Amino acid sequence: MQGDARMEGSGPRWWESRRFAVALVLLTAVPLLLPQIPPLVDLPGHMGRYRVQLDLAESEALQRFYRFEWRLIGNLGLDLLVIPLEKLLGLELAVKLVVLSIPPLTAAGLLLIARVVHGTLAPTAALAVPFAYSFPFHFGFVNFCLAMALALLSFALWRWLALKRRFRLRAAIFLPLSIVLWVVHTFGWGVLGVLAYAAEMVRHRDEGNSWLKAWLRAPFDCLPLVPPMVLMILWRSGQVGGQTTDWFNWHHKFRWFYMMLRDRWEVFDIASVILMATAILFAACHRRIGFSRMLAVAAGFLILVFLLLPRIVFGSAYADMRLAPYAFAMALIAIRWKPSFTTKTLHWVAIASLAFFVARIGATTASFWLYDRTYDRELQALEHVPHGARLATFTGIRCRQPWMMSRLEHIPAMAIVRRHAFSNDQWTMVGAQLLTVHYPEGGYFVRDPRQMVTERQCGGEVWLPLNRTLQWLPRTGFDYVWLIQPPRHDPRLLQGLTPLWRNGSSVLYRVDGRSRPRPAP
């Protein structure tokens, strides 16, 4: 019997009910219902790539600028999903629906893990659900976040099958499932392996083995997850580039912790992280609150991986940052309230947790609505851009990035999506991207991060000041120049450019003058 006010034979308390869990899951979709384009930093850039992969064979305009070669890499989640969905829904709606599904899937994964491990939901379970909108999601790492959501759901299934002692069935399911997860994104497969190893090690310990024997036996239980290792070796073999560097950058690692929920309002976002950390510390110190040993070990392993990972893996930045929110979420669902608490006490704890969840989802909804209005205003410029245009776009950023990111850094790629136009914001990373830019007429300004400009030269950064960009831009290579919320610049450098559209400081120009630029570096 749990709690002195819970009677034998009574049903689950409201925070333990399936109805409550389903409500939490569904509410995580609310922030993404209104925006036509989910306002995530990198997502418009990915959408530009999707348009190229879908239409390149039939589009002479896109063939002038881009090359696309299919290869099996561990980062193809949405790239593959949009192929059938685009035929049914169109690209923008297809992307929106897939992205909209990621937070509910993440929330469902966390809550299912909690239910499988604890047998019920703790009154603090709602505290972990806002991590469905963690900073990696806001940044637009959509393949990664989809893979992590699937990894959480897979881990719940892994543990449930272990409780049922269905090990052969589990092996049969996870042999192909691990490959699918790797294809969606390598990190999802890796995290599932970490969680599965932690679970098996604790299971063997609970069955009476020493920690050493448990540690040695757990890898054999995880053998069904090994096949993607072959794919990883094939992916990386023979490829040049994709640098792995910036190890043990403790300054950045500290920042990733307090940025775990970074969105728009700095004080609120940091205070939310502090509240969650306080809940974990309080549970660790209170003699009547404990942790599931299995989930605590899993959270500890994720933190260890976070500490050991470099900032850049295979040329992809923010590799370590992505794990921090999931380690914290795992620690929160690990909290276990002992039966000595009264139902009344647990009721108020659940109310407080739910209030926090509602506050976070409400704030995210308001934030996304404001970002969506900005997207709508800026994208009006594309109504004046013809099909197949050669468009150079420059988005203003600051040397010292504010807490609230503009999320306009890759909005130029919507010109690819809607106009089959050239956009100078696409990534080119050896082994990590299937798209390459082939437009020599654009010179130095044809790929990311040349679309981001500053007012002055930032120390140690690759961004160029807008004045220098306008001086060096080869105007013969472009038909239009789009300045999106640009920094201050010399208006004399705009001679030969005719404004076609203006909204605030953002302006779309047609290139009329063909003045000879200074050579770029």
Short mmCIF file of C-alpha atoms in Angstrom, two decimals:
data_model
loop_
_atom_site.label_atom_id
_atom_site.label_comp_id
_atom_site.label_asym_id
_atom_site.label_seq_id
_atom_site.Cartn_x
_atom_site.Cartn_y
_atom_site.Cartn_z
CA MET A 1 0.00 0.00 0.00
CA GLN A 2 1.41 3.43 -1.00
CA GLY A 3 0.62 6.28 1.37
CA ASP A 4 -1.63 6.10 4.42
CA ALA A 5 -4.58 7.65 2.56
CA ARG A 6 -4.66 5.17 -0.30
CA MET A 7 -7.13 2.40 0.23
CA GLU A 8 -6.62 -1.14 -0.99
CA GLY A 9 -8.39 -1.74 -4.26
CA SER A 10 -8.58 1.96 -5.14
CA GLY A 11 -7.60 2.99 -8.65
CA PRO A 12 -4.51 4.93 -9.58
CA ARG A 13 -4.25 8.46 -8.31
CA TRP A 14 -4.78 11.16 -10.93
CA TRP A 15 -1.10 11.70 -11.68
CA GLU A 16 -0.63 7.93 -12.07
CA SER A 17 -3.49 7.47 -14.54
CA ARG A 18 -3.10 6.79 -18.24
CA ARG A 19 -5.42 9.68 -18.94
CA PHE A 20 -3.03 12.10 -17.24
CA ALA A 21 -0.02 10.69 -19.11
CA VAL A 22 -1.83 10.95 -22.46
CA ALA A 23 -2.82 14.54 -21.66
CA LEU A 24 0.80 15.46 -20.96
CA VAL A 25 1.90 13.88 -24.21
CA LEU A 26 -0.76 15.63 -26.29
CA LEU A 27 -0.12 19.02 -24.69
CA THR A 28 3.49 18.93 -25.85
CA ALA A 29 2.21 19.31 -29.42
CA VAL A 30 0.45 22.63 -28.70
CA PRO A 31 3.39 25.02 -29.34
CA LEU A 32 3.80 23.68 -32.88
CA LEU A 33 0.14 23.75 -33.94
CA LEU A 34 0.06 27.36 -35.16
CA PRO A 35 3.40 27.95 -36.95
CA GLN A 36 3.36 27.01 -40.63
CA ILE A 37 7.12 26.46 -40.43
CA PRO A 38 8.34 25.20 -37.04
CA PRO A 39 10.59 28.08 -35.90
CA LEU A 40 13.73 26.05 -35.21
CA VAL A 41 17.09 27.57 -36.09
CA ASP A 42 18.42 25.02 -38.62
CA LEU A 43 15.12 23.59 -39.88
CA PRO A 44 14.57 25.90 -42.89
CA GLY A 45 18.06 24.98 -44.09
CA HIS A 46 17.16 21.30 -43.87
CA MET A 47 13.94 21.99 -45.75
CA GLY A 48 15.98 23.52 -48.57
CA ARG A 49 17.97 20.29 -48.78
CA TYR A 50 14.78 18.23 -48.83
CA ARG A 51 13.52 20.28 -51.79
CA VAL A 52 16.75 19.65 -53.67
CA GLN A 53 16.67 15.89 -53.06
CA LEU A 54 13.03 15.69 -54.13
CA ASP A 55 13.06 17.94 -57.22
CA LEU A 56 16.64 17.99 -58.49
CA ALA A 57 16.09 15.44 -61.26
CA GLU A 58 13.28 17.50 -62.84
CA SER A 59 14.46 21.03 -62.01
CA GLU A 60 16.94 22.69 -64.36
CA ALA A 61 17.06 25.63 -61.98
CA LEU A 62 18.27 23.51 -59.05
CA GLN A 63 20.68 21.60 -61.28
CA ARG A 64 22.52 24.87 -61.93
CA PHE A 65 23.39 25.22 -58.26
CA TYR A 66 23.37 21.91 -56.41
CA ARG A 67 24.46 18.29 -56.53
CA PHE A 68 22.86 15.53 -54.49
CA GLU A 69 24.17 11.98 -54.08
CA TRP A 70 22.40 9.39 -51.95
CA ARG A 71 24.63 7.48 -49.53
CA LEU A 72 23.92 5.44 -46.43
CA ILE A 73 24.85 7.68 -43.49
CA GLY A 74 23.72 7.81 -39.89
CA ASN A 75 21.68 11.00 -40.27
CA LEU A 76 18.73 10.40 -42.60
CA GLY A 77 15.62 10.58 -40.41
CA LEU A 78 13.50 13.30 -41.98
CA ASP A 79 15.40 13.08 -45.27
CA LEU A 80 13.75 9.69 -45.84
CA LEU A 81 10.39 10.39 -44.21
CA VAL A 82 9.64 13.41 -46.41
CA ILE A 83 9.91 11.34 -49.60
CA PRO A 84 6.52 9.58 -49.28
CA LEU A 85 4.90 12.32 -47.18
CA GLU A 86 5.70 15.12 -49.64
CA LYS A 87 3.71 13.34 -52.35
CA LEU A 88 0.66 13.27 -50.10
CA LEU A 89 0.92 16.55 -48.20
CA GLY A 90 3.44 18.82 -49.86
CA LEU A 91 6.86 19.48 -48.37
CA GLU A 92 6.06 22.19 -45.82
CA LEU A 93 3.10 20.38 -44.25
CA ALA A 94 4.98 17.06 -44.28
CA VAL A 95 7.93 18.59 -42.42
CA LYS A 96 5.64 20.33 -39.96
CA LEU A 97 3.77 17.13 -39.07
CA VAL A 98 6.95 15.11 -38.57
CA VAL A 99 8.55 17.83 -36.44
CA LEU A 100 5.30 18.28 -34.52
CA SER A 101 5.42 14.58 -33.61
CA ILE A 102 8.88 14.77 -32.01
CA PRO A 103 7.95 16.41 -28.66
CA PRO A 104 4.99 14.04 -28.04
CA LEU A 105 7.16 11.04 -28.91
CA THR A 106 9.85 12.29 -26.55
CA ALA A 107 7.34 12.84 -23.76
CA ALA A 108 5.79 9.42 -24.36
CA GLY A 109 9.22 7.80 -24.21
CA LEU A 110 10.08 9.40 -20.88
CA LEU A 111 6.73 8.56 -19.29
CA LEU A 112 6.75 4.97 -20.58
CA ILE A 113 10.23 4.43 -19.17
CA ALA A 114 9.05 5.75 -15.82
CA ARG A 115 5.98 3.51 -15.84
CA VAL A 116 7.90 0.38 -16.89
CA VAL A 117 10.65 0.90 -14.31
CA HIS A 118 8.58 2.16 -11.36
CA GLY A 119 5.31 0.43 -12.19
CA THR A 120 3.59 3.81 -11.99
CA LEU A 121 4.23 7.53 -12.51
CA ALA A 122 5.79 9.54 -9.70
CA PRO A 123 4.17 12.88 -8.80
CA THR A 124 7.29 14.59 -10.16
CA ALA A 125 7.16 12.88 -13.57
CA ALA A 126 5.74 15.99 -15.25
CA LEU A 127 8.95 17.86 -14.39
CA ALA A 128 10.86 15.86 -17.02
CA VAL A 129 8.41 16.40 -19.88
CA PRO A 130 9.44 20.02 -20.76
CA PHE A 131 12.75 18.56 -21.94
CA ALA A 132 10.80 17.61 -25.07
CA TYR A 133 11.55 21.26 -25.96
CA SER A 134 15.21 21.27 -25.02
CA PHE A 135 17.81 23.53 -26.61
CA PRO A 136 18.86 20.89 -29.18
CA PHE A 137 15.27 20.83 -30.43
CA HIS A 138 15.07 24.64 -30.59
CA PHE A 139 18.34 24.60 -32.52
CA GLY A 140 16.69 22.43 -35.15
CA PHE A 141 18.63 19.19 -34.75
CA VAL A 142 15.54 17.38 -35.98
CA ASN A 143 17.11 14.06 -37.04
CA PHE A 144 18.90 13.88 -33.71
CA CYS A 145 15.79 14.73 -31.69
CA LEU A 146 13.65 12.25 -33.63
CA ALA A 147 16.25 9.54 -33.03
CA MET A 148 16.38 10.38 -29.32
CA ALA A 149 12.59 10.17 -29.04
CA LEU A 150 12.68 6.76 -30.74
CA ALA A 151 15.58 5.69 -28.52
CA LEU A 152 13.57 6.50 -25.38
CA LEU A 153 10.57 4.56 -26.67
CA SER A 154 12.86 1.68 -27.66
CA PHE A 155 14.45 1.61 -24.22
CA ALA A 156 11.00 1.36 -22.59
CA LEU A 157 10.31 -1.64 -24.84
CA TRP A 158 13.76 -3.12 -24.07
CA ARG A 159 13.12 -2.97 -20.34
CA TRP A 160 9.53 -4.23 -20.60
CA LEU A 161 10.65 -7.30 -22.54
CA ALA A 162 13.34 -7.93 -19.92
CA LEU A 163 10.72 -7.86 -17.17
CA LYS A 164 8.72 -10.42 -19.16
CA ARG A 165 11.91 -12.51 -19.62
CA ARG A 166 11.36 -12.41 -23.39
CA PHE A 167 15.02 -12.16 -24.30
CA ARG A 168 14.86 -14.05 -27.61
CA LEU A 169 11.96 -11.93 -28.79
CA ARG A 170 13.86 -8.82 -27.69
CA ALA A 171 16.89 -9.85 -29.74
CA ALA A 172 14.73 -10.50 -32.81
CA ILE A 173 13.10 -7.06 -32.49
CA PHE A 174 16.20 -5.02 -31.75
CA LEU A 175 18.47 -6.46 -34.44
CA PRO A 176 16.58 -4.56 -37.19
CA LEU A 177 15.40 -1.79 -34.88
CA SER A 178 18.96 -0.79 -33.99
CA ILE A 179 19.76 -0.40 -37.70
CA VAL A 180 16.68 1.76 -38.27
CA LEU A 181 17.61 3.92 -35.30
CA TRP A 182 21.17 4.35 -36.57
CA VAL A 183 19.89 5.46 -39.97
CA VAL A 184 17.64 8.08 -38.33
CA HIS A 185 20.63 9.45 -36.42
CA THR A 186 23.72 7.80 -35.00
CA PHE A 187 23.29 9.42 -31.58
CA GLY A 188 19.93 7.73 -31.03
CA TRP A 189 21.48 4.32 -31.54
CA GLY A 190 24.44 5.21 -29.29
CA VAL A 191 22.21 6.47 -26.48
CA LEU A 192 20.01 3.37 -26.68
CA GLY A 193 23.17 1.29 -26.29
CA VAL A 194 24.19 3.27 -23.20
CA LEU A 195 20.74 2.95 -21.63
CA ALA A 196 20.47 -0.76 -22.46
CA TYR A 197 23.91 -1.49 -21.00
CA ALA A 198 23.03 0.37 -17.78
CA ALA A 199 19.76 -1.55 -17.49
CA GLU A 200 21.37 -4.94 -18.06
CA MET A 201 24.18 -4.25 -15.63
CA VAL A 202 21.73 -3.30 -12.87
CA ARG A 203 19.49 -6.27 -13.73
CA HIS A 204 22.38 -8.70 -13.29
CA ARG A 205 23.31 -7.00 -10.03
CA ASP A 206 19.72 -7.27 -8.78
CA GLU A 207 19.79 -10.99 -9.61
CA GLY A 208 22.62 -11.50 -7.11
CA ASN A 209 25.76 -11.08 -9.22
CA SER A 210 28.65 -8.94 -8.11
CA TRP A 211 29.11 -5.58 -9.80
CA LEU A 212 32.11 -6.97 -11.66
CA LYS A 213 30.14 -9.93 -13.06
CA ALA A 214 27.23 -7.64 -13.89
CA TRP A 215 29.58 -5.30 -15.72
CA LEU A 216 31.08 -8.19 -17.71
CA ARG A 217 27.78 -9.90 -18.56
CA ALA A 218 25.86 -6.82 -19.69
CA PRO A 219 27.67 -6.48 -23.06
CA PHE A 220 26.49 -9.94 -24.14
CA ASP A 221 22.88 -8.91 -23.55
CA CYS A 222 23.44 -5.86 -25.77
CA LEU A 223 24.73 -7.84 -28.77
CA PRO A 224 21.46 -7.27 -30.73
CA LEU A 225 22.44 -3.59 -30.83
CA VAL A 226 25.85 -4.22 -32.43
CA PRO A 227 25.01 -4.45 -36.21
CA PRO A 228 25.07 -0.66 -36.81
CA MET A 229 28.72 -0.72 -35.80
CA VAL A 230 29.44 -2.25 -39.21
CA LEU A 231 27.49 0.56 -40.89
CA MET A 232 29.44 3.11 -38.86
CA ILE A 233 32.76 1.67 -40.04
CA LEU A 234 31.61 1.64 -43.66
CA TRP A 235 30.32 5.22 -43.34
CA ARG A 236 33.55 6.64 -42.00
CA SER A 237 36.04 4.54 -43.96
CA GLY A 238 37.69 6.27 -46.89
CA GLN A 239 36.20 9.68 -46.10
CA VAL A 240 38.24 12.83 -45.70
CA GLY A 241 37.28 15.65 -43.37
CA GLY A 242 34.64 15.54 -40.70
CA GLN A 243 37.02 16.64 -37.97
CA THR A 244 36.52 15.51 -34.38
CA THR A 245 37.95 18.11 -32.02
CA ASP A 246 37.55 20.47 -29.04
CA TRP A 247 37.82 17.93 -26.23
CA PHE A 248 37.09 18.71 -22.58
CA ASN A 249 36.00 22.28 -23.16
CA TRP A 250 34.70 22.76 -19.62
CA HIS A 251 33.59 26.33 -20.25
CA HIS A 252 31.21 25.20 -22.97
CA LYS A 253 30.07 22.15 -21.01
CA PHE A 254 29.04 24.35 -18.10
CA ARG A 255 27.14 26.59 -20.51
CA TRP A 256 25.29 23.62 -22.02
CA PHE A 257 23.88 22.75 -18.61
CA TYR A 258 22.28 26.08 -17.89
CA MET A 259 21.19 26.40 -21.55
CA MET A 260 19.30 23.09 -21.55
CA LEU A 261 15.94 24.88 -21.93
CA ARG A 262 17.19 27.96 -23.78
CA ASP A 263 14.45 29.61 -25.79
CA ARG A 264 13.43 33.27 -25.44
CA TRP A 265 13.31 34.48 -21.83
CA GLU A 266 16.72 34.00 -20.20
CA VAL A 267 15.71 34.39 -16.54
CA PHE A 268 12.76 32.03 -16.91
CA ASP A 269 14.75 29.43 -18.84
CA ILE A 270 17.67 29.38 -16.40
CA ALA A 271 15.33 29.43 -13.39
CA SER A 272 13.57 26.38 -14.86
CA VAL A 273 16.85 24.47 -15.05
CA ILE A 274 17.71 25.50 -11.48
CA LEU A 275 14.30 24.27 -10.29
CA MET A 276 14.84 20.89 -11.94
CA ALA A 277 18.36 20.58 -10.54
CA THR A 278 16.98 21.47 -7.10
CA ALA A 279 14.38 18.72 -7.40
CA ILE A 280 17.09 16.18 -8.19
CA LEU A 281 19.32 17.36 -5.32
CA PHE A 282 16.38 17.40 -2.90
CA ALA A 283 15.51 13.82 -3.86
CA ALA A 284 19.14 12.80 -3.35
CA CYS A 285 19.27 14.33 0.12
CA HIS A 286 15.81 13.43 1.47
CA ARG A 287 15.77 10.14 3.36
CA ARG A 288 12.23 9.28 2.22
CA ILE A 289 12.84 9.99 -1.46
CA GLY A 290 15.11 7.84 -3.55
CA PHE A 291 15.96 6.92 -7.10
CA SER A 292 15.47 3.92 -9.30
CA ARG A 293 18.96 2.46 -9.32
CA MET A 294 18.57 1.46 -12.96
CA LEU A 295 17.58 4.94 -14.15
CA ALA A 296 20.09 6.64 -11.86
CA VAL A 297 22.90 4.54 -13.36
CA ALA A 298 21.57 5.30 -16.86
CA ALA A 299 21.54 9.04 -16.11
CA GLY A 300 25.05 8.77 -14.68
CA PHE A 301 26.30 7.02 -17.81
CA LEU A 302 24.77 9.73 -20.02
CA ILE A 303 26.45 12.43 -17.96
CA LEU A 304 29.75 10.59 -18.25
CA VAL A 305 29.38 10.37 -22.04
CA PHE A 306 28.52 14.08 -22.09
CA LEU A 307 31.71 14.89 -20.19
CA LEU A 308 33.87 12.69 -22.44
CA LEU A 309 32.44 13.80 -25.78
CA PRO A 310 34.20 16.58 -27.69
CA ARG A 311 32.22 19.59 -28.88
CA ILE A 312 32.70 18.66 -32.55
CA VAL A 313 32.27 15.08 -33.84
CA PHE A 314 32.79 14.25 -37.53
CA GLY A 315 32.58 17.96 -38.34
CA SER A 316 29.22 18.35 -36.56
CA ALA A 317 29.25 20.96 -33.81
CA TYR A 318 27.45 20.86 -30.45
CA ALA A 319 27.80 17.09 -30.16
CA ASP A 320 28.18 17.09 -26.37
CA MET A 321 25.53 19.77 -25.82
CA ARG A 322 22.82 17.51 -27.20
CA LEU A 323 23.09 14.90 -24.43
CA ALA A 324 22.78 17.15 -21.37
CA PRO A 325 18.95 17.57 -21.43
CA TYR A 326 18.36 13.84 -21.78
CA ALA A 327 20.66 13.02 -18.86
CA PHE A 328 18.72 15.47 -16.69
CA ALA A 329 15.37 14.12 -17.87
CA MET A 330 16.49 10.60 -17.03
CA ALA A 331 17.52 11.71 -13.54
CA LEU A 332 14.11 13.34 -13.00
CA ILE A 333 12.10 10.26 -13.98
CA ALA A 334 14.41 8.19 -11.78
CA ILE A 335 12.99 9.89 -8.66
CA ARG A 336 11.07 7.41 -6.51
CA TRP A 337 8.77 8.50 -3.66
CA LYS A 338 8.59 6.03 -0.80
CA PRO A 339 5.21 4.79 0.53
CA SER A 340 5.55 6.72 3.79
CA PHE A 341 4.32 9.94 2.15
CA THR A 342 0.64 10.73 2.47
CA THR A 343 -1.49 10.98 -0.65
CA LYS A 344 -2.22 14.61 0.25
CA THR A 345 1.48 15.47 0.20
CA LEU A 346 2.02 13.68 -3.09
CA HIS A 347 -1.07 15.39 -4.49
CA TRP A 348 0.43 18.84 -3.92
CA VAL A 349 3.79 17.74 -5.30
CA ALA A 350 2.00 16.56 -8.45
CA ILE A 351 0.08 19.86 -8.66
CA ALA A 352 3.35 21.81 -8.45
CA SER A 353 4.97 19.61 -11.11
CA LEU A 354 1.99 20.01 -13.41
CA ALA A 355 2.01 23.79 -12.90
CA PHE A 356 5.65 23.90 -13.93
CA PHE A 357 4.92 21.82 -17.02
CA VAL A 358 2.00 24.08 -18.01
CA ALA A 359 4.13 27.20 -17.50
CA ARG A 360 6.89 25.83 -19.74
CA ILE A 361 4.49 24.71 -22.49
CA GLY A 362 2.62 28.02 -22.30
CA ALA A 363 5.84 30.02 -22.59
CA THR A 364 7.03 27.90 -25.51
CA THR A 365 3.68 28.36 -27.25
CA ALA A 366 3.90 32.16 -26.88
CA SER A 367 7.52 32.14 -28.02
CA PHE A 368 6.77 30.09 -31.13
CA TRP A 369 3.82 32.36 -31.98
CA LEU A 370 6.12 35.39 -31.88
CA TYR A 371 8.76 33.64 -33.99
CA ASP A 372 6.06 32.60 -36.46
CA ARG A 373 4.99 36.24 -36.91
CA THR A 374 8.61 37.14 -37.68
CA TYR A 375 8.83 34.33 -40.23
CA ASP A 376 5.63 35.50 -41.91
CA ARG A 377 6.91 39.08 -42.20
CA GLU A 378 10.32 38.14 -43.58
CA LEU A 379 9.07 35.53 -46.04
CA GLN A 380 6.89 38.09 -47.81
CA ALA A 381 10.09 39.02 -49.67
CA LEU A 382 9.95 35.74 -51.58
CA GLU A 383 6.80 36.93 -53.37
CA HIS A 384 9.13 39.21 -55.35
CA VAL A 385 11.73 36.51 -56.15
CA PRO A 386 11.16 34.67 -59.46
CA HIS A 387 11.62 30.95 -60.02
CA GLY A 388 15.25 29.92 -60.33
CA ALA A 389 16.65 33.28 -59.21
CA ARG A 390 20.23 33.61 -58.01
CA LEU A 391 19.71 35.00 -54.52
CA ALA A 392 22.39 36.13 -52.07
CA THR A 393 20.99 36.54 -48.57
CA PHE A 394 22.69 38.13 -45.57
CA THR A 395 21.18 37.84 -42.10
CA GLY A 396 22.38 40.08 -39.31
CA ILE A 397 23.77 38.50 -36.16
CA ARG A 398 25.77 39.82 -33.21
CA CYS A 399 29.28 38.90 -32.19
CA ARG A 400 27.96 38.13 -28.72
CA GLN A 401 24.86 36.07 -29.34
CA PRO A 402 21.86 37.07 -27.20
CA TRP A 403 19.92 34.45 -25.29
CA MET A 404 17.02 34.75 -27.70
CA MET A 405 18.30 33.60 -31.09
CA SER A 406 16.72 35.25 -34.12
CA ARG A 407 16.10 31.87 -35.80
CA LEU A 408 16.51 33.61 -39.15
CA GLU A 409 19.96 32.23 -39.91
CA HIS A 410 18.61 29.65 -42.36
CA ILE A 411 15.35 31.26 -43.42
CA PRO A 412 17.01 32.04 -46.81
CA ALA A 413 16.63 28.34 -47.69
CA MET A 414 12.89 28.88 -48.05
CA ALA A 415 13.82 30.42 -51.41
CA ILE A 416 14.87 26.91 -52.46
CA VAL A 417 11.67 25.42 -51.06
CA ARG A 418 9.28 27.90 -52.66
CA ARG A 419 11.15 29.26 -55.69
CA HIS A 420 13.82 26.70 -56.67
CA ALA A 421 16.13 29.68 -56.25
CA PHE A 422 19.75 29.64 -55.16
CA SER A 423 20.33 30.13 -51.43
CA ASN A 424 23.77 30.63 -49.92
CA ASP A 425 23.00 29.06 -46.54
CA GLN A 426 23.45 25.32 -47.22
CA TRP A 427 25.94 23.22 -45.23
CA THR A 428 28.72 21.30 -46.92
CA MET A 429 30.28 18.77 -44.55
CA VAL A 430 32.21 15.83 -45.94
CA GLY A 431 30.53 12.57 -44.98
CA ALA A 432 27.72 14.28 -43.05
CA GLN A 433 25.70 15.86 -45.87
CA LEU A 434 24.42 14.43 -49.15
CA LEU A 435 24.04 17.85 -50.77
CA THR A 436 26.92 19.81 -52.27
CA VAL A 437 26.89 23.33 -53.67
CA HIS A 438 28.21 23.77 -57.21
CA TYR A 439 27.96 27.43 -58.15
CA PRO A 440 31.39 28.89 -58.89
CA GLU A 441 29.91 32.19 -60.08
CA GLY A 442 28.98 32.97 -56.48
CA GLY A 443 32.61 32.75 -55.40
CA TYR A 444 33.17 32.94 -51.66
CA PHE A 445 29.50 33.48 -50.79
CA VAL A 446 27.75 30.25 -51.76
CA ARG A 447 27.48 28.24 -48.53
CA ASP A 448 26.98 28.43 -44.78
CA PRO A 449 28.07 30.48 -42.82
CA ARG A 450 28.46 33.23 -45.46
CA GLN A 451 24.79 34.16 -45.07
CA MET A 452 25.47 35.40 -41.52
CA VAL A 453 26.95 38.89 -41.24
CA THR A 454 27.94 41.20 -38.41
CA GLU A 455 28.54 44.90 -37.92
CA ARG A 456 32.23 44.42 -37.17
CA GLN A 457 34.74 41.60 -37.32
CA CYS A 458 34.22 39.22 -34.41
CA GLY A 459 37.37 37.84 -32.86
CA GLY A 460 37.97 34.22 -33.79
CA GLU A 461 34.73 33.89 -35.77
CA VAL A 462 34.30 33.18 -39.48
CA TRP A 463 31.41 35.60 -39.94
CA LEU A 464 32.18 38.63 -42.10
CA PRO A 465 31.05 42.21 -41.45
CA LEU A 466 28.28 43.27 -43.83
CA ASN A 467 30.33 46.15 -45.23
CA ARG A 468 33.09 43.77 -46.29
CA THR A 469 30.55 41.32 -47.68
CA LEU A 470 28.92 43.99 -49.84
CA GLN A 471 32.35 45.07 -51.09
CA TRP A 472 33.44 41.55 -52.04
CA LEU A 473 30.14 40.15 -53.31
CA PRO A 474 30.49 39.19 -57.02
CA ARG A 475 27.37 40.91 -58.32
CA THR A 476 27.62 39.24 -61.69
CA GLY A 477 26.86 35.99 -59.92
CA PHE A 478 23.57 37.09 -58.34
CA ASP A 479 20.26 38.56 -59.44
CA TYR A 480 18.97 39.57 -56.01
CA VAL A 481 20.36 40.52 -52.62
CA TRP A 482 18.18 39.97 -49.53
CA LEU A 483 19.20 41.69 -46.30
CA ILE A 484 17.38 40.23 -43.29
CA GLN A 485 17.49 42.43 -40.19
CA PRO A 486 20.98 43.57 -41.22
CA PRO A 487 23.47 45.30 -38.91
CA ARG A 488 24.48 48.89 -39.53
CA HIS A 489 26.33 49.31 -42.80
CA ASP A 490 27.53 51.90 -45.31
CA PRO A 491 24.59 52.74 -47.64
CA ARG A 492 27.03 53.72 -50.39
CA LEU A 493 27.82 50.01 -50.79
CA LEU A 494 24.23 49.49 -52.01
CA GLN A 495 24.69 51.53 -55.18
CA GLY A 496 23.49 49.53 -58.17
CA LEU A 497 20.93 47.68 -56.05
CA THR A 498 17.25 48.53 -56.55
CA PRO A 499 14.93 47.93 -53.55
CA LEU A 500 11.87 45.82 -54.41
CA TRP A 501 10.46 45.10 -50.94
CA ARG A 502 11.05 46.45 -47.47
CA ASN A 503 9.81 45.52 -44.00
CA GLY A 504 11.50 47.32 -41.14
CA SER A 505 15.23 47.01 -41.69
CA SER A 506 14.89 43.99 -44.00
CA VAL A 507 15.14 44.77 -47.73
CA LEU A 508 15.11 42.77 -50.94
CA TYR A 509 17.20 44.31 -53.73
CA ARG A 510 17.45 43.55 -57.43
CA VAL A 511 21.01 43.66 -58.72
CA ASP A 512 21.12 46.25 -61.52
CA GLY A 513 24.65 47.57 -61.26
CA ARG A 514 27.46 45.17 -62.18
CA SER A 515 30.28 47.02 -60.44
CA ARG A 516 33.50 45.09 -60.16
CA PRO A 517 33.95 43.83 -56.56
CA ARG A 518 37.13 43.54 -54.62
CA PRO A 519 38.40 39.95 -54.55
CA ALA A 520 37.28 37.90 -51.57
CA PRO A 521 39.90 36.30 -49.33
#
